[in-house]
Coordinates of C-alpha atoms in Angstrom, one line a residue:
Chain A
M21 CA -23.4 -50.2 13.3
F22 CA -24.1 -46.8 11.8
S23 CA -23.1 -43.6 13.5
R24 CA -25.7 -41.1 14.6
Q25 CA -24.8 -38.7 11.7
T26 CA -25.2 -41.5 9.1
I27 CA -28.7 -42.4 10.5
I28 CA -29.8 -38.8 10.6
A29 CA -28.5 -38.4 7.0
F30 CA -30.5 -41.4 5.8
I31 CA -33.7 -40.1 7.5
A32 CA -33.2 -36.6 6.0
L33 CA -32.7 -38.1 2.6
V34 CA -35.9 -40.2 2.9
L35 CA -37.9 -37.2 4.1
L36 CA -36.6 -35.1 1.3
A37 CA -37.3 -37.7 -1.3
A38 CA -40.9 -38.1 0.0
L39 CA -41.3 -34.3 0.1
G40 CA -40.3 -34.1 -3.6
L41 CA -43.2 -36.4 -4.5
Y42 CA -45.8 -34.1 -3.0
V43 CA -44.8 -30.6 -4.2
G44 CA -45.2 -28.9 -7.5
T45 CA -42.6 -28.0 -10.2
Y46 CA -41.9 -24.5 -8.9
T47 CA -41.4 -25.7 -5.3
I48 CA -39.0 -28.4 -6.5
Y49 CA -37.1 -25.8 -8.4
L50 CA -36.9 -23.6 -5.2
L51 CA -35.9 -26.6 -3.1
N52 CA -33.1 -27.4 -5.6
L53 CA -31.7 -23.9 -5.4
A54 CA -31.9 -24.0 -1.6
M55 CA -30.0 -27.3 -1.5
I56 CA -27.4 -26.1 -3.9
A57 CA -27.0 -23.0 -1.7
V58 CA -26.5 -25.3 1.3
I59 CA -23.7 -27.2 -0.5
A60 CA -21.9 -24.0 -1.3
A61 CA -22.4 -22.6 2.2
V62 CA -21.1 -25.8 3.8
G63 CA -17.9 -25.6 1.8
L64 CA -17.4 -21.9 2.5
N65 CA -18.0 -22.4 6.2
L66 CA -15.2 -25.0 6.4
L67 CA -12.8 -22.5 4.9
T68 CA -14.0 -19.3 6.5
G69 CA -15.9 -20.3 9.6
N70 CA -13.6 -23.2 10.7
S71 CA -10.2 -22.5 9.2
G72 CA -10.6 -18.7 9.5
Q73 CA -9.6 -17.8 6.0
I74 CA -11.5 -14.9 4.4
S75 CA -12.5 -15.9 0.9
L76 CA -14.2 -13.5 -1.6
S77 CA -13.9 -16.0 -4.4
H78 CA -16.1 -18.9 -3.4
S79 CA -18.5 -18.0 -6.2
S80 CA -15.6 -18.3 -8.7
F81 CA -15.2 -21.9 -7.8
M82 CA -18.9 -22.4 -8.4
A83 CA -18.3 -20.8 -11.8
I84 CA -15.5 -23.2 -12.5
G85 CA -17.7 -26.1 -11.5
A86 CA -20.6 -24.8 -13.6
Y87 CA -18.6 -24.0 -16.7
V88 CA -16.4 -27.2 -16.7
S89 CA -19.4 -29.5 -16.2
A90 CA -21.5 -27.6 -18.7
L91 CA -18.8 -27.6 -21.3
L92 CA -18.1 -31.3 -20.8
S93 CA -21.7 -32.2 -21.3
A94 CA -22.4 -29.7 -24.1
R95 CA -19.2 -30.4 -26.2
Y96 CA -18.4 -34.0 -25.4
G97 CA -21.7 -35.4 -24.3
V98 CA -20.3 -36.5 -20.9
P99 CA -23.2 -37.6 -18.6
F100 CA -23.8 -35.5 -15.5
W101 CA -22.5 -38.2 -13.1
A102 CA -19.1 -38.0 -14.7
A103 CA -19.1 -34.3 -15.6
I104 CA -19.9 -32.9 -12.1
P105 CA -17.2 -34.9 -10.3
T106 CA -14.7 -34.0 -13.0
A107 CA -15.7 -30.3 -12.6
A108 CA -15.3 -30.6 -8.8
A109 CA -11.8 -32.1 -9.3
V110 CA -10.8 -29.2 -11.5
A111 CA -12.2 -26.8 -9.0
A112 CA -10.2 -28.5 -6.3
L113 CA -7.0 -28.3 -8.3
I114 CA -7.5 -24.6 -9.0
G115 CA -8.4 -24.2 -5.3
A116 CA -5.2 -25.8 -4.3
A117 CA -3.3 -23.6 -6.7
L118 CA -4.9 -20.5 -5.2
G119 CA -4.4 -21.9 -1.7
F120 CA -0.7 -22.1 -2.3
P121 CA -0.1 -18.3 -2.3
A122 CA -3.2 -17.7 -0.1
S123 CA -1.9 -19.8 2.7
R124 CA 0.9 -17.2 3.1
L125 CA -1.5 -14.3 3.4
H126 CA -4.0 -13.4 6.1
G127 CA -6.6 -10.8 6.8
I128 CA -7.1 -8.0 4.2
Y129 CA -4.2 -9.3 2.0
L130 CA -6.1 -12.6 1.7
A131 CA -9.3 -10.7 1.0
L132 CA -7.5 -8.8 -1.7
A133 CA -6.0 -11.9 -3.3
T134 CA -9.3 -13.7 -3.4
L135 CA -11.0 -10.6 -4.8
G136 CA -8.3 -10.4 -7.5
F137 CA -8.8 -14.1 -8.3
L138 CA -12.6 -13.6 -8.6
Q139 CA -11.9 -10.8 -11.1
I140 CA -9.5 -12.9 -13.1
V141 CA -12.1 -15.7 -13.3
Q142 CA -14.9 -13.2 -14.3
I143 CA -12.7 -11.6 -17.0
V144 CA -11.6 -15.0 -18.4
I145 CA -15.2 -16.1 -18.7
E146 CA -16.2 -12.8 -20.3
E147 CA -13.3 -12.6 -22.8
F148 CA -13.2 -16.2 -24.0
A149 CA -16.7 -15.9 -25.4
D150 CA -16.2 -18.5 -28.2
I151 CA -16.0 -21.1 -25.5
T152 CA -18.0 -19.8 -22.6
G153 CA -20.6 -17.6 -24.4
G154 CA -19.1 -14.5 -22.6
V155 CA -21.4 -12.1 -20.9
R156 CA -24.4 -13.4 -22.9
G157 CA -24.1 -16.7 -21.1
M158 CA -24.4 -20.3 -22.3
R159 CA -27.2 -22.8 -22.4
V160 CA -26.6 -26.1 -20.6
P161 CA -27.9 -29.3 -22.1
K162 CA -30.4 -31.3 -20.1
P163 CA -28.7 -33.8 -17.9
A164 CA -28.6 -37.4 -19.1
W165 CA -27.9 -40.7 -17.5
F166 CA -26.5 -42.1 -20.8
G167 CA -26.7 -40.7 -24.3
A168 CA -30.3 -39.6 -24.8
M169 CA -31.7 -41.0 -21.6
L170 CA -32.6 -37.7 -19.8
L171 CA -33.3 -37.2 -16.2
N172 CA -36.9 -36.2 -15.3
E173 CA -37.6 -33.4 -12.9
Y174 CA -37.9 -35.7 -9.9
E175 CA -34.7 -37.5 -10.7
I176 CA -32.8 -34.2 -10.9
F177 CA -34.3 -33.3 -7.5
L178 CA -33.1 -36.6 -6.1
V179 CA -29.5 -36.0 -7.5
V180 CA -29.4 -32.6 -5.8
A181 CA -30.9 -34.0 -2.6
V182 CA -28.4 -36.8 -2.4
S183 CA -25.5 -34.4 -3.1
C184 CA -26.8 -32.0 -0.5
V185 CA -27.2 -34.6 2.2
F186 CA -23.8 -36.0 1.4
A187 CA -22.2 -32.6 1.6
V188 CA -23.7 -32.0 5.1
W189 CA -22.8 -35.5 6.2
S190 CA -19.2 -35.3 4.9
A191 CA -18.6 -31.8 6.4
T192 CA -19.9 -33.0 9.8
N193 CA -17.5 -35.9 9.7
I194 CA -14.6 -33.8 8.5
L195 CA -15.1 -31.4 11.5
A196 CA -15.2 -34.4 13.9
S197 CA -11.9 -35.7 12.5
S198 CA -8.4 -34.7 13.5
Y199 CA -8.3 -32.5 10.3
G200 CA -11.4 -30.7 11.5
R201 CA -9.7 -30.0 14.8
D202 CA -6.6 -28.8 13.0
M203 CA -8.8 -26.3 10.9
N204 CA -10.3 -24.9 14.1
A205 CA -6.9 -24.7 15.7
V206 CA -5.5 -22.7 12.7
R207 CA -8.4 -20.2 13.1
L208 CA -8.1 -19.8 16.8
S209 CA -4.3 -19.4 16.9
P210 CA -2.1 -20.2 14.0
H211 CA 1.0 -19.8 16.2
A212 CA -0.2 -22.1 19.0
A213 CA -1.3 -24.6 16.3
Q214 CA 2.1 -24.5 14.7
A215 CA 3.8 -25.0 18.1
L216 CA 1.6 -28.0 18.7
G217 CA 2.7 -29.6 15.5
V218 CA -0.2 -28.7 13.2
A219 CA 1.1 -28.1 9.6
V220 CA -0.6 -24.7 9.3
A221 CA 0.2 -24.0 5.7
R222 CA -0.9 -27.5 4.6
V223 CA -4.2 -27.2 6.6
K224 CA -5.0 -23.9 4.9
L225 CA -4.2 -25.3 1.5
G226 CA -6.3 -28.3 2.1
A227 CA -9.2 -26.1 3.3
F228 CA -9.0 -24.0 0.1
A229 CA -9.1 -27.2 -2.1
L230 CA -11.8 -28.8 0.0
S231 CA -14.1 -25.8 -0.1
A232 CA -13.5 -25.6 -3.8
V233 CA -14.8 -29.1 -4.2
Y234 CA -18.1 -28.2 -2.5
A235 CA -18.4 -25.1 -4.6
G236 CA -17.5 -27.0 -7.7
V237 CA -20.3 -29.5 -7.0
A238 CA -22.7 -26.7 -6.2
G239 CA -21.8 -24.9 -9.5
G240 CA -22.2 -28.1 -11.6
L241 CA -25.6 -28.8 -10.0
L242 CA -26.7 -25.2 -10.5
A243 CA -25.9 -25.4 -14.2
M244 CA -27.9 -28.6 -14.5
V245 CA -30.9 -27.3 -12.6
V246 CA -31.1 -23.8 -14.1
G247 CA -30.1 -24.9 -17.7
F248 CA -28.3 -21.6 -18.3
I249 CA -25.2 -19.9 -16.8
D250 CA -23.6 -16.5 -17.2
P251 CA -20.7 -14.8 -15.4
I252 CA -22.9 -12.3 -13.5
E253 CA -24.3 -15.3 -11.5
F254 CA -20.9 -15.9 -10.1
G255 CA -19.7 -12.3 -9.4
V256 CA -18.9 -10.4 -6.2
S257 CA -22.5 -10.2 -5.2
A258 CA -22.8 -14.0 -5.4
A259 CA -19.7 -14.3 -3.2
L260 CA -21.2 -11.8 -0.7
R261 CA -24.5 -13.8 -0.8
Q262 CA -22.7 -17.0 0.3
I263 CA -20.9 -15.1 3.0
T264 CA -24.3 -13.8 4.1
Y265 CA -25.5 -17.5 4.4
I266 CA -22.8 -18.4 6.8
V267 CA -22.8 -15.2 8.8
V268 CA -26.6 -15.4 9.3
G269 CA -26.6 -19.1 10.0
G270 CA -23.5 -19.2 12.1
M271 CA -19.8 -19.2 11.4
G272 CA -18.0 -22.5 11.8
S273 CA -21.1 -24.6 12.2
V274 CA -22.5 -27.0 9.6
A275 CA -26.0 -26.5 11.1
G276 CA -25.4 -22.8 10.7
S277 CA -24.6 -23.2 7.0
V278 CA -27.8 -25.2 6.4
I279 CA -30.0 -22.8 8.4
G280 CA -28.5 -19.7 6.8
A281 CA -28.6 -21.0 3.2
V282 CA -32.2 -22.3 3.5
V283 CA -33.6 -19.2 5.2
L284 CA -31.9 -16.8 2.9
S285 CA -32.6 -18.6 -0.3
G286 CA -36.2 -18.6 0.7
L287 CA -36.1 -14.9 1.3
P288 CA -36.5 -13.7 -2.3
E289 CA -39.9 -15.5 -2.4
V290 CA -41.0 -13.7 0.8
L291 CA -39.7 -10.4 -0.5
R292 CA -41.4 -10.8 -3.9
P293 CA -43.9 -7.9 -3.3
V294 CA -41.0 -5.5 -2.5
R295 CA -38.7 -7.0 -5.1
E296 CA -36.8 -3.8 -5.9
Y297 CA -35.8 -3.5 -2.3
S298 CA -34.5 -7.1 -2.0
D299 CA -30.8 -6.3 -2.6
V300 CA -30.8 -3.6 0.1
I301 CA -32.7 -5.8 2.5
Y302 CA -30.3 -8.7 1.9
T303 CA -27.2 -6.5 2.6
G304 CA -29.0 -4.9 5.5
I305 CA -29.5 -8.3 7.0
L306 CA -25.8 -9.1 6.6
L307 CA -24.7 -5.9 8.2
A308 CA -27.2 -6.3 11.1
F309 CA -26.0 -9.8 11.8
L310 CA -22.3 -8.7 11.7
L311 CA -23.1 -5.8 14.1
F312 CA -25.6 -7.4 16.5
M313 CA -25.5 -11.2 16.2
P314 CA -22.0 -12.1 15.0
H315 CA -22.5 -15.8 15.9
G316 CA -25.6 -16.2 13.7
L317 CA -28.9 -17.9 14.2
V318 CA -27.4 -21.1 15.6
S319 CA -26.3 -19.0 18.7
I320 CA -30.0 -18.7 19.6
W321 CA -30.3 -22.5 19.6
D322 CA -27.0 -22.9 21.5
A323 CA -28.1 -20.4 24.1
A324 CA -31.5 -22.1 24.5
R325 CA -29.9 -25.5 24.9
L326 CA -27.5 -24.1 27.5
S327 CA -30.2 -22.5 29.6
L328 CA -32.3 -25.6 29.3
R329 CA -29.4 -27.7 30.5
R330 CA -28.8 -25.3 33.4
A331 CA -32.5 -25.4 34.3
L332 CA -32.4 -29.1 34.3
A333 CA -29.3 -29.3 36.4
R334 CA -30.9 -26.9 38.9
S335 CA -34.0 -29.0 39.2
F336 CA -32.0 -32.1 39.8
A337 CA -29.9 -30.4 42.4
K338 CA -32.9 -29.7 44.5
Chain B
M13 CA 4.7 2.5 -31.6
T14 CA 5.5 6.1 -32.6
A15 CA 6.5 8.7 -30.1
T16 CA 3.3 10.6 -30.7
L17 CA 1.2 7.6 -30.0
A18 CA 3.2 6.8 -26.9
F19 CA 2.8 10.3 -25.6
Q20 CA -0.9 10.2 -26.4
L21 CA -1.3 6.9 -24.5
A22 CA 0.8 8.3 -21.6
I23 CA -1.6 11.3 -21.3
A24 CA -4.6 9.0 -21.3
G25 CA -3.0 6.7 -18.8
I26 CA -2.0 9.5 -16.4
S27 CA -5.6 10.9 -16.7
V28 CA -7.3 7.6 -15.7
G29 CA -4.4 6.8 -13.3
S30 CA -5.1 10.0 -11.5
I31 CA -8.6 8.8 -10.6
Y32 CA -7.1 5.4 -9.5
A33 CA -4.6 7.4 -7.4
L34 CA -7.3 9.3 -5.6
V35 CA -9.3 6.1 -4.9
A36 CA -6.1 4.5 -3.6
L37 CA -5.4 7.5 -1.4
A38 CA -8.9 7.3 0.0
V39 CA -8.3 3.6 0.8
V40 CA -4.9 4.2 2.3
I41 CA -5.7 7.0 4.8
P42 CA -8.2 5.2 7.0
F43 CA -6.2 2.0 6.7
K44 CA -3.2 3.8 8.0
A45 CA -5.1 5.4 10.9
S46 CA -7.3 2.5 12.0
G47 CA -6.2 -0.6 10.2
V48 CA -9.6 -0.8 8.4
L49 CA -9.6 -1.3 4.7
N50 CA -12.7 0.2 3.3
F51 CA -13.8 -2.2 0.5
G52 CA -16.9 0.0 0.1
Q53 CA -14.8 3.0 -0.9
G54 CA -15.9 2.6 -4.6
E55 CA -19.4 3.4 -3.6
M56 CA -18.3 6.6 -2.0
V57 CA -17.0 7.5 -5.4
T58 CA -20.3 6.6 -7.0
A59 CA -22.1 8.7 -4.3
G60 CA -19.8 11.6 -5.1
A61 CA -20.8 11.4 -8.8
Y62 CA -24.5 11.3 -7.9
I63 CA -24.2 14.2 -5.5
A64 CA -22.5 16.2 -8.3
L65 CA -25.3 15.2 -10.7
V66 CA -28.0 16.4 -8.3
L67 CA -26.2 19.6 -7.5
T68 CA -25.5 20.3 -11.2
T69 CA -29.2 19.9 -12.1
L70 CA -29.8 22.7 -9.5
A71 CA -27.7 24.9 -11.8
L72 CA -25.2 25.7 -9.1
P73 CA -21.8 26.9 -10.2
Y74 CA -19.0 24.3 -10.5
A75 CA -17.0 25.7 -7.6
V76 CA -20.0 25.5 -5.3
V77 CA -20.7 22.0 -6.5
F78 CA -17.1 21.0 -5.8
L79 CA -17.2 22.3 -2.2
L80 CA -20.5 20.8 -1.5
V81 CA -19.3 17.4 -2.8
V82 CA -16.3 17.6 -0.4
L83 CA -18.6 18.6 2.5
V84 CA -21.3 15.9 1.9
G85 CA -18.6 13.3 1.3
A86 CA -16.8 14.1 4.5
I87 CA -20.0 14.1 6.6
G88 CA -21.1 10.8 5.1
G89 CA -17.8 9.2 6.0
I90 CA -17.9 10.6 9.6
V91 CA -21.4 9.3 10.0
I92 CA -20.6 5.8 8.7
E93 CA -17.5 5.6 10.9
R94 CA -19.4 6.5 14.0
A95 CA -22.5 4.4 13.4
L96 CA -21.1 1.3 11.7
I97 CA -17.4 1.0 11.9
R98 CA -16.6 1.9 15.5
P99 CA -18.9 -0.7 17.0
I100 CA -16.9 -3.5 15.2
I101 CA -13.4 -2.0 15.1
R102 CA -12.2 -4.6 17.6
A103 CA -14.1 -7.5 15.9
P104 CA -12.2 -10.1 13.9
E105 CA -10.8 -8.8 10.6
F106 CA -13.4 -10.9 8.6
T107 CA -16.2 -9.0 10.2
V108 CA -14.7 -5.6 9.4
V109 CA -13.9 -6.6 5.8
I110 CA -17.4 -7.9 5.1
A111 CA -19.0 -5.0 6.9
T112 CA -17.3 -2.4 4.7
F113 CA -18.3 -4.4 1.6
A114 CA -21.9 -4.5 2.9
I115 CA -21.9 -0.7 3.5
G116 CA -20.8 -0.2 -0.1
L117 CA -23.5 -2.5 -1.4
L118 CA -26.1 -0.7 0.7
I119 CA -25.1 2.7 -0.7
K120 CA -25.1 1.2 -4.3
G121 CA -28.5 -0.4 -3.6
A122 CA -29.9 2.9 -2.3
I123 CA -28.6 4.8 -5.4
Q124 CA -30.1 2.2 -7.7
L125 CA -33.5 2.5 -6.0
R126 CA -33.4 6.3 -6.2
F127 CA -31.9 6.8 -9.7
G128 CA -32.3 3.5 -11.5
D129 CA -29.6 1.8 -13.6
S130 CA -29.6 4.1 -16.6
P131 CA -26.5 6.3 -16.9
A132 CA -26.7 10.1 -16.8
A133 CA -24.3 12.5 -18.4
I134 CA -22.7 15.5 -16.7
D135 CA -20.5 18.2 -18.1
G136 CA -17.0 18.9 -17.0
P137 CA -16.0 22.4 -16.1
F138 CA -14.0 23.0 -19.3
G139 CA -16.0 21.1 -22.0
M140 CA -14.6 18.3 -24.1
D141 CA -12.9 20.1 -27.0
P142 CA -9.3 18.9 -27.0
L143 CA -6.4 21.4 -26.6
L144 CA -3.7 21.1 -29.2
V145 CA -0.2 21.7 -27.7
A146 CA 2.8 20.9 -29.8
G147 CA 0.9 18.4 -31.9
L148 CA -0.4 16.6 -28.9
R149 CA -4.1 16.5 -28.0
F150 CA -4.9 17.3 -24.4
N151 CA -8.4 16.7 -23.2
P152 CA -9.1 19.6 -20.8
T153 CA -11.1 17.3 -18.4
S154 CA -8.1 15.0 -18.2
V155 CA -5.8 17.9 -17.4
W156 CA -8.3 19.1 -14.8
I157 CA -8.4 15.6 -13.2
F158 CA -4.6 15.5 -13.1
V159 CA -4.3 19.0 -11.5
C160 CA -7.0 18.1 -8.9
M161 CA -5.1 14.9 -8.1
L162 CA -1.9 16.8 -7.6
L163 CA -3.7 19.4 -5.4
V164 CA -5.3 16.8 -3.2
T165 CA -2.0 14.9 -2.9
F166 CA -0.1 18.0 -1.8
A167 CA -2.9 19.0 0.6
V168 CA -2.8 15.5 2.2
I169 CA 1.0 15.5 2.5
A170 CA 1.0 19.0 4.0
F171 CA -1.8 17.9 6.3
F172 CA 0.2 14.9 7.6
K173 CA 3.3 17.0 8.0
Y174 CA 2.2 20.3 9.4
T175 CA -1.2 20.1 11.2
R176 CA -1.8 18.8 14.7
L177 CA -4.5 16.4 13.5
G178 CA -2.2 15.1 10.8
K179 CA 0.6 14.5 13.2
A180 CA -1.8 12.8 15.6
M181 CA -3.0 10.6 12.8
R182 CA 0.6 9.6 12.1
A183 CA 1.1 8.8 15.8
V184 CA -2.0 6.7 15.9
S185 CA -1.0 4.8 12.8
I186 CA 2.3 3.9 14.4
N187 CA 0.9 2.9 17.8
A188 CA -2.7 3.6 18.8
E189 CA -2.3 2.7 22.4
A190 CA 0.9 4.8 22.9
A191 CA -0.8 7.7 21.2
R192 CA -3.8 7.4 23.5
L193 CA -1.5 7.5 26.5
M194 CA 0.1 10.7 25.1
G195 CA -3.4 12.3 25.2
I196 CA -4.3 11.9 21.6
R197 CA -8.0 11.3 21.1
V198 CA -7.8 8.1 18.9
E199 CA -11.5 8.1 18.2
S200 CA -11.3 11.6 16.8
V201 CA -8.4 10.6 14.6
W202 CA -10.5 7.7 13.2
R203 CA -13.4 10.0 12.6
W204 CA -11.4 12.5 10.6
A205 CA -9.5 9.8 8.7
W206 CA -12.8 8.5 7.5
G207 CA -14.2 12.0 6.7
I208 CA -11.1 12.9 4.7
S209 CA -11.0 9.6 2.8
T210 CA -14.7 9.7 1.8
A211 CA -14.3 13.4 0.8
I212 CA -11.4 12.4 -1.5
G213 CA -13.5 9.5 -2.8
A214 CA -16.5 11.8 -3.5
V215 CA -14.1 14.2 -5.3
A216 CA -12.9 11.3 -7.5
G217 CA -16.5 10.7 -8.3
L218 CA -17.1 14.3 -9.3
L219 CA -14.0 14.3 -11.5
V220 CA -14.6 11.0 -13.2
A221 CA -18.3 11.6 -13.9
P222 CA -17.9 13.7 -17.1
V223 CA -15.5 11.0 -18.5
I224 CA -17.5 7.8 -17.9
G225 CA -21.0 9.1 -17.1
V226 CA -22.9 8.8 -13.9
N227 CA -24.0 5.3 -13.3
P228 CA -24.3 2.9 -10.3
E229 CA -21.3 0.8 -11.5
I230 CA -18.7 3.6 -11.0
G231 CA -17.8 1.9 -7.8
T232 CA -16.0 -0.9 -9.6
L233 CA -13.1 1.6 -9.8
I234 CA -12.3 0.4 -6.4
L235 CA -10.7 -2.7 -7.9
R236 CA -8.1 -0.7 -9.7
G237 CA -7.7 1.6 -6.7
L238 CA -6.9 -1.4 -4.5
V239 CA -4.4 -2.7 -7.0
A240 CA -2.8 0.8 -6.9
A241 CA -2.8 0.7 -3.2
V242 CA -1.1 -2.7 -3.1
I243 CA 1.6 -1.5 -5.6
G244 CA 2.1 1.6 -3.4
G245 CA 2.4 -0.5 -0.2
F246 CA -0.9 0.4 1.5
T247 CA 0.5 2.8 4.0
S248 CA 2.3 5.3 1.9
V249 CA 0.7 8.4 0.5
P250 CA 3.2 8.9 -2.4
G251 CA 3.1 5.1 -2.9
A252 CA -0.7 5.3 -3.5
I253 CA -0.3 8.1 -6.1
I254 CA 2.5 6.3 -7.9
G255 CA 0.6 3.1 -7.8
G256 CA -2.5 4.8 -9.2
L257 CA -0.6 6.3 -12.1
A258 CA 1.2 3.1 -12.7
V259 CA -2.1 1.1 -13.0
G260 CA -3.5 3.7 -15.4
L261 CA -0.4 3.6 -17.6
I262 CA -0.1 -0.2 -17.5
E263 CA -3.8 -0.4 -18.5
T264 CA -3.6 1.9 -21.5
F265 CA -0.3 0.6 -22.7
S266 CA -1.2 -3.1 -22.3
G267 CA -4.3 -2.4 -24.3
V268 CA -2.0 -1.6 -27.3
I269 CA 0.7 -4.2 -26.5
V270 CA -1.2 -7.4 -25.5
G271 CA -4.6 -6.5 -27.0
S272 CA -7.9 -5.6 -25.3
T273 CA -8.6 -9.2 -24.4
F274 CA -5.9 -9.4 -21.9
K275 CA -5.8 -5.7 -21.0
N276 CA -8.3 -6.1 -18.2
L277 CA -6.5 -9.1 -16.8
V278 CA -3.1 -7.4 -16.4
P279 CA -3.9 -5.3 -13.3
F280 CA -5.2 -8.4 -11.4
I281 CA -2.3 -10.6 -12.4
I282 CA 0.0 -7.9 -11.1
L283 CA -2.0 -7.8 -7.9
M284 CA -1.7 -11.5 -7.4
L285 CA 2.0 -11.5 -8.1
L286 CA 2.6 -8.6 -5.8
L287 CA 0.6 -10.2 -3.0
V288 CA 2.6 -13.3 -3.3
F289 CA 6.1 -11.9 -3.6
R290 CA 5.9 -8.4 -2.1
P291 CA 2.7 -8.1 0.0
Y292 CA 3.9 -4.9 1.5
G293 CA 4.1 -3.2 -1.9
L294 CA 7.0 -1.7 -3.8
F295 CA 7.2 1.2 -1.4
G296 CA 5.9 -0.2 1.9
V297 CA 8.0 -1.6 4.7
A298 CA 7.4 -5.2 5.9
V299 CA 6.0 -5.1 9.4
A300 CA 7.9 -7.3 11.8
K301 CA 5.5 -8.7 14.5
R302 CA 6.5 -10.1 17.8
V303 CA 4.4 -13.1 18.8

């Protein structure tokens, strides 16, 4: 009755929920950040890894999600379950608006346009300080179910876990759909895709809007979990961090997004003793993967599976 | 706006625009030669400022500092090109874009580890006392920046026009494979394109350091430099210079006209509009591609 993906998603959710009961506050916080990183990475990978569109402004859509949901709950008392989807919808609209010009650009011109967009978002947040708190940041009220009924720590964790599992599940299904095949076709050869009847510009535009939804949700959850947002959190280095997730994990693979985001958001904990080197190490990892392992960590798994299958085939042939 | 104010703003705009022009030039040269846009070029500027800082504390004369900055900048670029760019030059554009970004961040990270985040001051060669000419105030450092920019520009134009290597570079930028068949060593052209561009970037750092101080964030100049390069059309040397000056002038004048809140937004709005309507710049030529 249920597809394999759906069953796996349920099992993952139950395991996560159980895990959340047995670990301490700090671990829950780290798990939350890792799952938010997964949501953002999944969205970016659909756009960059599958549709082949360079984006240096993924963190800006996180910023839009974070600020819209934070402002909705701080100013109008909107509960999180309405604020975050609204923020994601706003992010999607702005993503489509950016996708409109961006779908005409490619390569470095697209990189430049998205970099310009990132700067515009940063400057707008910094300059409209009466609304956003500017460079000093803004406090985000604690999330509530209704009015004064606040979520406790475990409930927040569950919300993030459900969102994360849903993000992974939905991305897997999108990639298995005809739209997912269109996205891959646009990356591999826009001209061939066009010739075969794929509406290339529309697919690119959709990919921008779709990835913005994931980023918007991730941003809204981040604001809720951390309780404080400032523009630096969503700058160029954040955009590069998300690109690092998908490069290290594996471009164009949902599993790659998950692996990259989890491994790399755990890294600061491992690097704690050499904290001042962590930026350099992070960038070094990105560069090393680009140079030596451009298909990311999932390629190890794929290669292992392939050689296993070959070994099996050989033993059966005997 | 009085004429004096307008003149004064124009002087300020041309001074800051000269720096943007140099950064744009440094971006355009390797792009022309190898199709690689160096998003890490801003950190080459930062590196130039720090090299100047270190050499100045050794009490070397300014001319020696200048030459050493050029030399170290060029060597740095040649090393980066050989070690990091050439292995991925045929990789997808995404890889190259992100790699240049990462190289920039690595340099910035290394500088922050060595020197920390606190800014340091460095003196220009002519001090900061303004010169008064016909009622207008000229900051000698600004004049020096403008003169250096002009010298670099003419040197680059002459290089492309008269030297063997410059001609080879032009040939490679038109068609690398045909150039290779004509016996031009394409790899050597890439190497020198990077060396020249990082040397120009480092000089920009040396020049801007007395104005904005030596700090790890100098590299954000690259954003204005990129806008300048887009205005100039990405492959044209005079275009990059005019683009740089235009960004400088637009920035200083828009500060007065639309207020400081929107001043910072203006270059990026121009960037977006240009990318949408004229992606090959005001001076570039659209490339027709046969598929």
